[in-house]
Amino acid sequence: VIDEDAFHALYRDTAAPLRAYVARVLGGVGQADDIVQETYLRALRAPCSGYDPTQVRAYLFRIASNLIADHFRRQKRESPLGEVPERAAPARDDSARIDMARVFRLLRVRDRQLLWLAHVEGANYHELAEALGLREGSVRVLLSRARRKLAALIEARER
Amino acid sequence: MMSHHEPQSDADSVDAYMQQFARASLGDAKPLPDPTVIWWKAQRLRRVDAERRLASPVDIGELVLFGLGSVGTLLLLAMLWRTAASSRDPWISVGSVVAITVLVLASGLASSSWSRLPRTFVALFVACIVPAVAPAGQATSVVRQLPPPTGPFQIGRVTAHWSDTSRAEPLAVDRGPRELMVDIWYPADMGGGIPAGYFDSSAFEEAQSADRLRGLLRSAYESIRGGHVRTHAVEGVPLARSVRRAPVLIFSHGGGEARETYSAQLEDLASHGYVVAAISHTYEAVLTVFPDGRRVPLTPKRWPRPATTAIEGLPPSQEANPDRLRWWANDIRFVLDQLTKVDGQSSGSPFVGRLDLSRVGVFGHSAGGQAAAHACQIEPRLRACLNQDGLSAFAPYYPNDGWGMDQAFMLIVRNTPRELPTKEELASLGMTLTQAKDLLSRLDARQDATLRNTGRGAYRVLLEAAATTHADFTDLPFLQSTLPAETEIRARIIGTVRSVTRAFFDKTLKRLEVPFLDGHVATAFVEGVQKFEPANRPKR
């Protein structure tokens, strides 16, 4: 079981990258902090979670990934017409930052998760499968499809 | 292009893109959530888990309970399944079937005796459930109920529309009388009935806009607007027969809030035998809807802030406007007059001859808490006064000539740490650090002085500031929380607000022994209970 100082150290190391992941996949910072907080609460609350410092980062990203999936499921359910505003309309914008975020949001949620975890967090196939609840075999295919989609979007943007 | 080997250039360009994207700023990034608060909340939840594990029976009892539970569930499922077929909106019923099933399964799975359960039994149970549920698909609607009331009574509610002909309303078109809408919640006997509605969101949307309502309710918008949040009260049923005369409470909402969004508190008091009249202070509630269809929205700038302050160094904007307090306190006094009239009538309401007007208390949240306190200063028929987190310049009421009130008083206040201003803040206030420290200690002393100057003694209940917010006296933080741990914490905070409020009125109006107020009972989210002895009113 982790003590308070160790938790603060863990939080210092992981909270910012975790929030970046959640915010980028959600497409905004607004709800991200709720999910970040809930992620740590769950991790801390889990009864006698074997605390292995090398695994804990992956563990946090796994919890957050589940919460993201819950979030979109709930949104789909609560949205009266069943439409999910997760895919923003393509629009031109002067700011490159916003433009990158727009392009990213054109992808499916699963693709965003795969791409972020693989390229920013450097997760391998095994870790991706663990985090997203997928079979290792399918991760390979799904990731390559996601890459292809993003590459096409980038190309379309540059043209 | 469709080969399984992706072109290397794709992987490279995507990687370059993602690296750049990861480095880009998140935009309007607020600071990260405070880890101390997270740690603290987790400790709370762990304690709750531990208590729960201790309290649950471990041995054969659990197995028996689980068996009973599953048989009951199957019966319930069968019943619901039949109503689902005939119901107007079958998805709702199907939703509840799914919800109950999931709940029972989850509690079964979570129980510590899981490994002792015969696998075949569980398999059988699941086999019964799955085909019953399978056609339901995923079409559940989110139903968030208010926390259940804790008292022995069922709850009734009526809504009154009263006009105070003694006061002209300057904001009314014809300067007609001051009009108020008042919900009266009261104890009732067991019996069926459709639960009363929670919030008239369609009126709000017509009067304002869907966007405004969404902004107000945030994540609770869909469930409230869809009518999924219901009260536990039934409209217009008779008052409980076992209650001869009920003690009466009058409630005043916070500035720009709505009487409706305090239902969790109000109905809980009714379930314990109180008749609770909750006022909408017209023009200062978020929206007041009259029976003839008129809708009066909030008029925020009705009362200008006072231009001067009695406290040296304090910006006047920190002080309450005494005219506004008087206006609200007169609303409270008028409602007491109306209740007295209703009690004396020969027929026409559940309250005829049933109100105990020698036991009347008043309470309110925020601006309403100060109004409640001021009402006690001007109205001796009120016997007890509770202010829920309503401070102006740290004082819980308007200090009239230094004397508080003759009645018993309680202040529930969030124990916010006294943080000294930063250099920039000091500069903007035009103050030195010593001056700021001095001002803070004078303000603290001012609050203490108000609590020492009451005729029947006062209590100050300190809530833990890290976990609670000013809005936790309303239902909204609970209804808005979307994540389970947060929901659980909010529900428990409502529980604390309920039990502290009731403790005060049980002691002062019902004259019950209340161990909590003697300071020896630990209550979640309460940091401390301070008691101030009665004082003598200074002679004029």
mmCIF file of N, CA and C in Angstrom, chain A residues 2-120:
data_model
loop_
_atom_site.group_PDB
_atom_site.id
_atom_site.type_symbol
_atom_site.label_atom_id
_atom_site.label_comp_id
_atom_site.label_asym_id
_atom_site.label_seq_id
_atom_site.Cartn_x
_atom_site.Cartn_y
_atom_site.Cartn_z
ATOM 1 N N ILE A 2 0.467 2.199 -0.782
ATOM 2 C CA ILE A 2 1.269 3.397 -1.026
ATOM 3 C C ILE A 2 1.031 4.422 0.088
ATOM 4 N N ASP A 3 2.078 5.130 0.520
ATOM 5 C CA ASP A 3 1.840 6.160 1.535
ATOM 6 C C ASP A 3 1.736 7.537 0.874
ATOM 7 N N GLU A 4 1.449 8.536 1.694
ATOM 8 C CA GLU A 4 1.090 9.827 1.114
ATOM 9 C C GLU A 4 2.243 10.449 0.324
ATOM 10 N N ASP A 5 3.454 10.351 0.849
ATOM 11 C CA ASP A 5 4.594 10.938 0.132
ATOM 12 C C ASP A 5 4.814 10.254 -1.209
ATOM 13 N N ALA A 6 4.722 8.909 -1.171
ATOM 14 C CA ALA A 6 4.900 8.159 -2.415
ATOM 15 C C ALA A 6 3.813 8.542 -3.417
ATOM 16 N N PHE A 7 2.608 8.764 -2.895
ATOM 17 C CA PHE A 7 1.530 9.162 -3.793
ATOM 18 C C PHE A 7 1.823 10.515 -4.442
ATOM 19 N N HIS A 8 2.292 11.451 -3.637
ATOM 20 C CA HIS A 8 2.608 12.768 -4.197
ATOM 21 C C HIS A 8 3.685 12.660 -5.274
ATOM 22 N N ALA A 9 4.684 11.811 -5.024
ATOM 23 C CA ALA A 9 5.745 11.629 -6.015
ATOM 24 C C ALA A 9 5.173 11.022 -7.295
ATOM 25 N N LEU A 10 4.325 10.008 -7.106
ATOM 26 C CA LEU A 10 3.696 9.366 -8.255
ATOM 27 C C LEU A 10 2.860 10.380 -9.036
ATOM 28 N N TYR A 11 2.133 11.191 -8.310
ATOM 29 C CA TYR A 11 1.270 12.180 -8.945
ATOM 30 C C TYR A 11 2.103 13.175 -9.745
ATOM 31 N N ARG A 12 3.220 13.614 -9.140
ATOM 32 C CA ARG A 12 4.089 14.554 -9.846
ATOM 33 C C ARG A 12 4.571 13.968 -11.163
ATOM 34 N N ASP A 13 4.878 12.673 -11.146
ATOM 35 C CA ASP A 13 5.421 12.040 -12.355
ATOM 36 C C ASP A 13 4.362 11.763 -13.408
ATOM 37 N N THR A 14 3.152 11.453 -12.965
ATOM 38 C CA THR A 14 2.192 10.893 -13.920
ATOM 39 C C THR A 14 1.016 11.799 -14.247
ATOM 40 N N ALA A 15 0.677 12.747 -13.380
ATOM 41 C CA ALA A 15 -0.600 13.458 -13.559
ATOM 42 C C ALA A 15 -0.641 14.257 -14.861
ATOM 43 N N ALA A 16 0.464 14.955 -15.158
ATOM 44 C CA ALA A 16 0.434 15.784 -16.365
ATOM 45 C C ALA A 16 0.320 14.938 -17.640
ATOM 46 N N PRO A 17 1.159 13.889 -17.817
ATOM 47 C CA PRO A 17 0.965 13.057 -19.009
ATOM 48 C C PRO A 17 -0.397 12.377 -19.056
ATOM 49 N N LEU A 18 -0.910 11.995 -17.892
ATOM 50 C CA LEU A 18 -2.218 11.345 -17.871
ATOM 51 C C LEU A 18 -3.302 12.323 -18.312
ATOM 52 N N ARG A 19 -3.194 13.552 -17.825
ATOM 53 C CA ARG A 19 -4.194 14.532 -18.225
ATOM 54 C C ARG A 19 -4.091 14.845 -19.717
ATOM 55 N N ALA A 20 -2.855 14.922 -20.218
ATOM 56 C CA ALA A 20 -2.692 15.197 -21.646
ATOM 57 C C ALA A 20 -3.391 14.113 -22.461
ATOM 58 N N TYR A 21 -3.193 12.874 -22.045
ATOM 59 C CA TYR A 21 -3.820 11.745 -22.743
ATOM 60 C C TYR A 21 -5.345 11.878 -22.726
ATOM 61 N N VAL A 22 -5.888 12.060 -21.531
ATOM 62 C CA VAL A 22 -7.347 12.115 -21.407
ATOM 63 C C VAL A 22 -7.908 13.313 -22.171
ATOM 64 N N ALA A 23 -7.255 14.450 -22.012
ATOM 65 C CA ALA A 23 -7.770 15.666 -22.646
ATOM 66 C C ALA A 23 -7.715 15.554 -24.167
ATOM 67 N N ARG A 24 -6.616 14.977 -24.686
ATOM 68 C CA ARG A 24 -6.499 14.857 -26.139
ATOM 69 C C ARG A 24 -7.520 13.884 -26.700
ATOM 70 N N VAL A 25 -7.771 12.813 -25.995
ATOM 71 C CA VAL A 25 -8.724 11.833 -26.506
ATOM 72 C C VAL A 25 -10.153 12.380 -26.374
ATOM 73 N N LEU A 26 -10.417 13.073 -25.270
ATOM 74 C CA LEU A 26 -11.745 13.658 -25.088
ATOM 75 C C LEU A 26 -11.956 14.860 -25.992
ATOM 76 N N GLY A 27 -10.881 15.528 -26.345
ATOM 77 C CA GLY A 27 -11.005 16.712 -27.178
ATOM 78 C C GLY A 27 -11.187 17.986 -26.366
ATOM 79 N N GLY A 28 -10.822 17.962 -25.086
ATOM 80 C CA GLY A 28 -10.930 19.188 -24.289
ATOM 81 C C GLY A 28 -10.506 18.928 -22.858
ATOM 82 N N VAL A 29 -10.123 19.995 -22.156
ATOM 83 C CA VAL A 29 -9.627 19.831 -20.790
ATOM 84 C C VAL A 29 -10.776 19.718 -19.801
ATOM 85 N N GLY A 30 -11.953 20.246 -20.202
ATOM 86 C CA GLY A 30 -13.079 20.376 -19.274
ATOM 87 C C GLY A 30 -13.333 19.143 -18.420
ATOM 88 N N GLN A 31 -13.708 18.034 -19.055
ATOM 89 C CA GLN A 31 -14.060 16.829 -18.306
ATOM 90 C C GLN A 31 -12.825 16.031 -17.907
ATOM 91 N N ALA A 32 -11.683 16.382 -18.501
ATOM 92 C CA ALA A 32 -10.500 15.558 -18.295
ATOM 93 C C ALA A 32 -10.120 15.493 -16.821
ATOM 94 N N ASP A 33 -10.225 16.625 -16.126
ATOM 95 C CA ASP A 33 -9.778 16.629 -14.735
ATOM 96 C C ASP A 33 -10.624 15.724 -13.847
ATOM 97 N N ASP A 34 -11.916 15.639 -14.160
ATOM 98 C CA ASP A 34 -12.748 14.694 -13.408
ATOM 99 C C ASP A 34 -12.229 13.281 -13.575
ATOM 100 N N ILE A 35 -11.889 12.952 -14.818
ATOM 101 C CA ILE A 35 -11.428 11.587 -15.074
ATOM 102 C C ILE A 35 -10.058 11.354 -14.444
ATOM 103 N N VAL A 36 -9.196 12.363 -14.491
ATOM 104 C CA VAL A 36 -7.884 12.228 -13.854
ATOM 105 C C VAL A 36 -8.069 11.953 -12.361
ATOM 106 N N GLN A 37 -8.918 12.747 -11.729
ATOM 107 C CA GLN A 37 -9.134 12.569 -10.296
ATOM 108 C C GLN A 37 -9.686 11.185 -9.985
ATOM 109 N N GLU A 38 -10.684 10.792 -10.776
ATOM 110 C CA GLU A 38 -11.302 9.481 -10.551
ATOM 111 C C GLU A 38 -10.291 8.355 -10.750
ATOM 112 N N THR A 39 -9.392 8.531 -11.711
ATOM 113 C CA THR A 39 -8.375 7.514 -11.954
ATOM 114 C C THR A 39 -7.537 7.269 -10.701
ATOM 115 N N TYR A 40 -7.063 8.353 -10.105
ATOM 116 C CA TYR A 40 -6.225 8.182 -8.910
ATOM 117 C C TYR A 40 -7.039 7.655 -7.737
ATOM 118 N N LEU A 41 -8.292 8.120 -7.633
ATOM 119 C CA LEU A 41 -9.131 7.613 -6.544
ATOM 120 C C LEU A 41 -9.295 6.106 -6.663
ATOM 121 N N ARG A 42 -9.546 5.644 -7.885
ATOM 122 C CA ARG A 42 -9.721 4.201 -8.069
ATOM 123 C C ARG A 42 -8.455 3.442 -7.742
ATOM 124 N N ALA A 43 -7.330 3.990 -8.221
ATOM 125 C CA ALA A 43 -6.065 3.296 -7.982
ATOM 126 C C ALA A 43 -5.801 3.207 -6.482
ATOM 127 N N LEU A 44 -6.071 4.299 -5.769
ATOM 128 C CA LEU A 44 -5.796 4.313 -4.336
ATOM 129 C C LEU A 44 -6.786 3.464 -3.561
ATOM 130 N N ARG A 45 -7.984 3.357 -4.089
ATOM 131 C CA ARG A 45 -9.027 2.678 -3.351
ATOM 132 C C ARG A 45 -8.950 1.172 -3.517
ATOM 133 N N ALA A 46 -8.377 0.728 -4.626
ATOM 134 C CA ALA A 46 -8.328 -0.702 -4.911
ATOM 135 C C ALA A 46 -7.735 -1.424 -3.709
ATOM 136 N N PRO A 47 -8.422 -2.439 -3.191
ATOM 137 C CA PRO A 47 -7.932 -3.107 -1.995
ATOM 138 C C PRO A 47 -6.598 -3.801 -2.291
ATOM 139 N N CYS A 48 -5.653 -3.600 -1.425
ATOM 140 C CA CYS A 48 -4.303 -4.173 -1.468
ATOM 141 C C CYS A 48 -3.783 -4.363 -2.892
ATOM 142 N N SER A 49 -3.784 -3.282 -3.657
ATOM 143 C CA SER A 49 -3.227 -3.381 -4.994
ATOM 144 C C SER A 49 -1.723 -3.558 -4.866
ATOM 145 N N GLY A 50 -1.204 -4.636 -5.428
ATOM 146 C CA GLY A 50 0.236 -4.862 -5.352
ATOM 147 C C GLY A 50 0.932 -3.664 -5.984
ATOM 148 N N TYR A 51 1.624 -2.881 -5.177
ATOM 149 C CA TYR A 51 2.158 -1.638 -5.695
ATOM 150 C C TYR A 51 3.527 -1.882 -6.294
ATOM 151 N N ASP A 52 3.564 -1.942 -7.588
ATOM 152 C CA ASP A 52 4.822 -2.146 -8.297
ATOM 153 C C ASP A 52 5.091 -0.888 -9.103
ATOM 154 N N PRO A 53 6.098 -0.116 -8.694
ATOM 155 C CA PRO A 53 6.305 1.205 -9.294
ATOM 156 C C PRO A 53 6.502 1.150 -10.811
ATOM 157 N N THR A 54 6.996 0.025 -11.327
ATOM 158 C CA THR A 54 7.212 -0.010 -12.772
ATOM 159 C C THR A 54 5.892 -0.239 -13.501
ATOM 160 N N GLN A 55 4.937 -0.845 -12.804
ATOM 161 C CA GLN A 55 3.669 -1.176 -13.438
ATOM 162 C C GLN A 55 2.628 -0.088 -13.222
ATOM 163 N N VAL A 56 2.870 0.783 -12.237
ATOM 164 C CA VAL A 56 1.766 1.624 -11.791
ATOM 165 C C VAL A 56 1.353 2.632 -12.859
ATOM 166 N N ARG A 57 2.318 3.054 -13.644
ATOM 167 C CA ARG A 57 1.991 4.003 -14.698
ATOM 168 C C ARG A 57 1.055 3.376 -15.728
ATOM 169 N N ALA A 58 1.395 2.146 -16.122
ATOM 170 C CA ALA A 58 0.534 1.436 -17.075
ATOM 171 C C ALA A 58 -0.855 1.216 -16.470
ATOM 172 N N TYR A 59 -0.842 0.906 -15.168
ATOM 173 C CA TYR A 59 -2.098 0.667 -14.462
ATOM 174 C C TYR A 59 -2.995 1.920 -14.500
ATOM 175 N N LEU A 60 -2.393 3.080 -14.245
ATOM 176 C CA LEU A 60 -3.159 4.334 -14.277
ATOM 177 C C LEU A 60 -3.739 4.583 -15.663
ATOM 178 N N PHE A 61 -2.916 4.366 -16.687
ATOM 179 C CA PHE A 61 -3.419 4.598 -18.042
ATOM 180 C C PHE A 61 -4.528 3.613 -18.395
ATOM 181 N N ARG A 62 -4.455 2.413 -17.805
ATOM 182 C CA ARG A 62 -5.512 1.449 -18.077
ATOM 183 C C ARG A 62 -6.823 1.933 -17.441
ATOM 184 N N ILE A 63 -6.751 2.373 -16.178
ATOM 185 C CA ILE A 63 -7.968 2.863 -15.518
ATOM 186 C C ILE A 63 -8.549 4.045 -16.301
ATOM 187 N N ALA A 64 -7.667 4.972 -16.672
ATOM 188 C CA ALA A 64 -8.136 6.156 -17.388
ATOM 189 C C ALA A 64 -8.787 5.761 -18.707
ATOM 190 N N SER A 65 -8.213 4.766 -19.385
ATOM 191 C CA SER A 65 -8.784 4.327 -20.663
ATOM 192 C C SER A 65 -10.195 3.790 -20.464
ATOM 193 N N ASN A 66 -10.377 3.025 -19.390
ATOM 194 C CA ASN A 66 -11.714 2.516 -19.101
ATOM 195 C C ASN A 66 -12.686 3.654 -18.820
ATOM 196 N N LEU A 67 -12.223 4.632 -18.057
ATOM 197 C CA LEU A 67 -13.106 5.748 -17.714
ATOM 198 C C LEU A 67 -13.470 6.553 -18.958
ATOM 199 N N ILE A 68 -12.526 6.672 -19.875
ATOM 200 C CA ILE A 68 -12.817 7.374 -21.132
ATOM 201 C C ILE A 68 -13.907 6.631 -21.897
ATOM 202 N N ALA A 69 -13.758 5.301 -21.949
ATOM 203 C CA ALA A 69 -14.764 4.502 -22.656
ATOM 204 C C ALA A 69 -16.128 4.681 -21.990
ATOM 205 N N ASP A 70 -16.161 4.643 -20.641
ATOM 206 C CA ASP A 70 -17.421 4.864 -19.919
ATOM 207 C C ASP A 70 -18.011 6.213 -20.268
ATOM 208 N N HIS A 71 -17.120 7.200 -20.315
ATOM 209 C CA HIS A 71 -17.570 8.566 -20.584
ATOM 210 C C HIS A 71 -18.298 8.638 -21.921
ATOM 211 N N PHE A 72 -17.719 8.040 -22.947
ATOM 212 C CA PHE A 72 -18.353 8.133 -24.261
ATOM 213 C C PHE A 72 -19.621 7.292 -24.333
ATOM 214 N N ARG A 73 -19.611 6.160 -23.635
ATOM 215 C CA ARG A 73 -20.835 5.353 -23.600
ATOM 216 C C ARG A 73 -21.969 6.157 -22.969
ATOM 217 N N ARG A 74 -21.647 6.819 -21.850
ATOM 218 C CA ARG A 74 -22.670 7.580 -21.143
ATOM 219 C C ARG A 74 -23.178 8.725 -22.009
ATOM 220 N N GLN A 75 -22.236 9.360 -22.692
ATOM 221 C CA GLN A 75 -22.607 10.503 -23.517
ATOM 222 C C GLN A 75 -23.548 10.069 -24.634
ATOM 223 N N LYS A 76 -23.257 8.903 -25.183
ATOM 224 C CA LYS A 76 -24.087 8.385 -26.258
ATOM 225 C C LYS A 76 -25.497 8.142 -25.743
ATOM 226 N N ARG A 77 -25.576 7.599 -24.513
ATOM 227 C CA ARG A 77 -26.868 7.272 -23.934
ATOM 228 C C ARG A 77 -27.655 8.521 -23.600
ATOM 229 N N GLU A 78 -26.970 9.529 -23.064
ATOM 230 C CA GLU A 78 -27.689 10.700 -22.573
ATOM 231 C C GLU A 78 -28.051 11.663 -23.685
ATOM 232 N N SER A 79 -27.322 11.584 -24.754
ATOM 233 C CA SER A 79 -27.584 12.495 -25.850
ATOM 234 C C SER A 79 -28.918 12.119 -26.474
ATOM 235 N N PRO A 80 -29.891 13.037 -26.493
ATOM 236 C CA PRO A 80 -31.260 12.663 -26.812
ATOM 237 C C PRO A 80 -31.427 12.068 -28.206
ATOM 238 N N LEU A 81 -30.660 12.501 -29.161
ATOM 239 C CA LEU A 81 -30.846 11.999 -30.513
ATOM 240 C C LEU A 81 -29.843 10.898 -30.844
ATOM 241 N N GLY A 82 -29.114 10.485 -29.848
ATOM 242 C CA GLY A 82 -28.170 9.405 -30.066
ATOM 243 C C GLY A 82 -26.931 9.847 -30.808
ATOM 244 N N GLU A 83 -26.786 11.129 -31.051
ATOM 245 C CA GLU A 83 -25.600 11.552 -31.773
ATOM 246 C C GLU A 83 -24.531 11.955 -30.780
ATOM 247 N N VAL A 84 -23.336 11.614 -31.064
ATOM 248 C CA VAL A 84 -22.252 11.874 -30.147
ATOM 249 C C VAL A 84 -21.363 12.950 -30.749
ATOM 250 N N PRO A 85 -21.235 14.065 -30.065
ATOM 251 C CA PRO A 85 -20.450 15.149 -30.648
ATOM 252 C C PRO A 85 -18.954 14.902 -30.503
ATOM 253 N N GLU A 86 -18.520 13.672 -30.741
ATOM 254 C CA GLU A 86 -17.103 13.389 -30.531
ATOM 255 C C GLU A 86 -16.284 13.717 -31.768
ATOM 256 N N ARG A 87 -16.927 13.756 -32.920
ATOM 257 C CA ARG A 87 -16.181 14.081 -34.121
ATOM 258 C C ARG A 87 -16.506 15.495 -34.530
ATOM 259 N N ALA A 88 -15.553 16.342 -34.398
ATOM 260 C CA ALA A 88 -15.795 17.727 -34.747
ATOM 261 C C ALA A 88 -15.845 17.871 -36.261
ATOM 262 N N ALA A 89 -16.600 18.856 -36.714
ATOM 263 C CA ALA A 89 -16.646 19.105 -38.150
ATOM 264 C C ALA A 89 -15.286 19.632 -38.593
ATOM 265 N N PRO A 90 -14.794 19.193 -39.735
ATOM 266 C CA PRO A 90 -13.509 19.708 -40.177
ATOM 267 C C PRO A 90 -13.633 21.201 -40.444
ATOM 268 N N ALA A 91 -12.732 21.942 -39.929
ATOM 269 C CA ALA A 91 -12.794 23.384 -40.137
ATOM 270 C C ALA A 91 -11.380 23.934 -40.203
ATOM 271 N N ARG A 92 -11.218 24.977 -40.946
ATOM 272 C CA ARG A 92 -9.910 25.622 -41.063
ATOM 273 C C ARG A 92 -9.688 26.525 -39.867
ATOM 274 N N ASP A 93 -8.505 26.577 -39.405
ATOM 275 C CA ASP A 93 -8.242 27.487 -38.303
ATOM 276 C C ASP A 93 -6.812 27.974 -38.440
ATOM 277 N N ASP A 94 -6.606 29.214 -38.080
ATOM 278 C CA ASP A 94 -5.269 29.764 -38.229
ATOM 279 C C ASP A 94 -4.283 29.135 -37.266
ATOM 280 N N SER A 95 -4.768 28.833 -36.082
ATOM 281 C CA SER A 95 -3.850 28.334 -35.082
ATOM 282 C C SER A 95 -3.529 26.866 -35.334
ATOM 283 N N ALA A 96 -2.248 26.574 -35.452
ATOM 284 C CA ALA A 96 -1.822 25.205 -35.744
ATOM 285 C C ALA A 96 -2.217 24.270 -34.610
ATOM 286 N N ARG A 97 -2.159 24.794 -33.397
ATOM 287 C CA ARG A 97 -2.470 23.944 -32.242
ATOM 288 C C ARG A 97 -3.896 23.422 -32.312
ATOM 289 N N ILE A 98 -4.826 24.362 -32.528
ATOM 290 C CA ILE A 98 -6.225 23.972 -32.602
ATOM 291 C C ILE A 98 -6.446 23.063 -33.799
ATOM 292 N N ASP A 99 -5.747 23.373 -34.885
ATOM 293 C CA ASP A 99 -5.896 22.576 -36.086
ATOM 294 C C ASP A 99 -5.465 21.134 -35.835
ATOM 295 N N MET A 100 -4.353 20.940 -35.145
ATOM 296 C CA MET A 100 -3.896 19.588 -34.848
ATOM 297 C C MET A 100 -4.932 18.851 -34.018
ATOM 298 N N ALA A 101 -5.478 19.553 -33.027
ATOM 299 C CA ALA A 101 -6.480 18.925 -32.169
ATOM 300 C C ALA A 101 -7.721 18.564 -32.977
ATOM 301 N N ARG A 102 -8.090 19.432 -33.927
ATOM 302 C CA ARG A 102 -9.264 19.149 -34.767
ATOM 303 C C ARG A 102 -9.046 17.903 -35.596
ATOM 304 N N VAL A 103 -7.883 17.836 -36.202
ATOM 305 C CA VAL A 103 -7.575 16.668 -37.032
ATOM 306 C C VAL A 103 -7.663 15.405 -36.186
ATOM 307 N N PHE A 104 -7.080 15.474 -34.986
ATOM 308 C CA PHE A 104 -7.055 14.306 -34.120
ATOM 309 C C PHE A 104 -8.474 13.876 -33.749
ATOM 310 N N ARG A 105 -9.338 14.863 -33.562
ATOM 311 C CA ARG A 105 -10.700 14.543 -33.143
ATOM 312 C C ARG A 105 -11.546 13.968 -34.267
ATOM 313 N N LEU A 106 -11.047 14.026 -35.485
ATOM 314 C CA LEU A 106 -11.779 13.387 -36.583
ATOM 315 C C LEU A 106 -11.665 11.867 -36.506
ATOM 316 N N LEU A 107 -10.715 11.391 -35.733
ATOM 317 C CA LEU A 107 -10.528 9.946 -35.586
ATOM 318 C C LEU A 107 -11.522 9.392 -34.571
ATOM 319 N N ARG A 108 -11.723 8.065 -34.658
ATOM 320 C CA ARG A 108 -12.535 7.421 -33.622
ATOM 321 C C ARG A 108 -11.784 7.445 -32.293
ATOM 322 N N VAL A 109 -12.580 7.325 -31.214
ATOM 323 C CA VAL A 109 -11.988 7.380 -29.877
ATOM 324 C C VAL A 109 -10.914 6.302 -29.713
ATOM 325 N N ARG A 110 -11.242 5.090 -30.118
ATOM 326 C CA ARG A 110 -10.295 3.978 -29.984
ATOM 327 C C ARG A 110 -8.982 4.291 -30.717
ATOM 328 N N ASP A 111 -9.102 4.883 -31.906
ATOM 329 C CA ASP A 111 -7.898 5.206 -32.677
ATOM 330 C C ASP A 111 -7.061 6.265 -31.970
ATOM 331 N N ARG A 112 -7.757 7.257 -31.407
ATOM 332 C CA ARG A 112 -7.020 8.295 -30.677
ATOM 333 C C ARG A 112 -6.251 7.669 -29.519
ATOM 334 N N GLN A 113 -6.925 6.756 -28.805
ATOM 335 C CA GLN A 113 -6.265 6.123 -27.655
ATOM 336 C C GLN A 113 -5.037 5.339 -28.104
ATOM 337 N N LEU A 114 -5.223 4.542 -29.149
ATOM 338 C CA LEU A 114 -4.109 3.725 -29.639
ATOM 339 C C LEU A 114 -2.931 4.600 -30.040
ATOM 340 N N LEU A 115 -3.225 5.636 -30.819
ATOM 341 C CA LEU A 115 -2.139 6.466 -31.338
ATOM 342 C C LEU A 115 -1.405 7.182 -30.214
ATOM 343 N N TRP A 116 -2.184 7.710 -29.271
ATOM 344 C CA TRP A 116 -1.534 8.451 -28.186
ATOM 345 C C TRP A 116 -0.667 7.517 -27.341
ATOM 346 N N LEU A 117 -1.237 6.393 -26.959
ATOM 347 C CA LEU A 117 -0.492 5.481 -26.088
ATOM 348 C C LEU A 117 0.744 4.942 -26.803
ATOM 349 N N ALA A 118 0.606 4.649 -28.088
ATOM 350 C CA ALA A 118 1.740 4.068 -28.809
ATOM 351 C C ALA A 118 2.819 5.117 -29.063
ATOM 352 N N HIS A 119 2.432 6.293 -29.539
ATOM 353 C CA HIS A 119 3.442 7.242 -29.987
ATOM 354 C C HIS A 119 3.904 8.195 -28.898
ATOM 355 N N VAL A 120 3.018 8.579 -27.980
ATOM 356 C CA VAL A 120 3.435 9.525 -26.948
ATOM 357 C C VAL A 120 3.898 8.785 -25.695
#
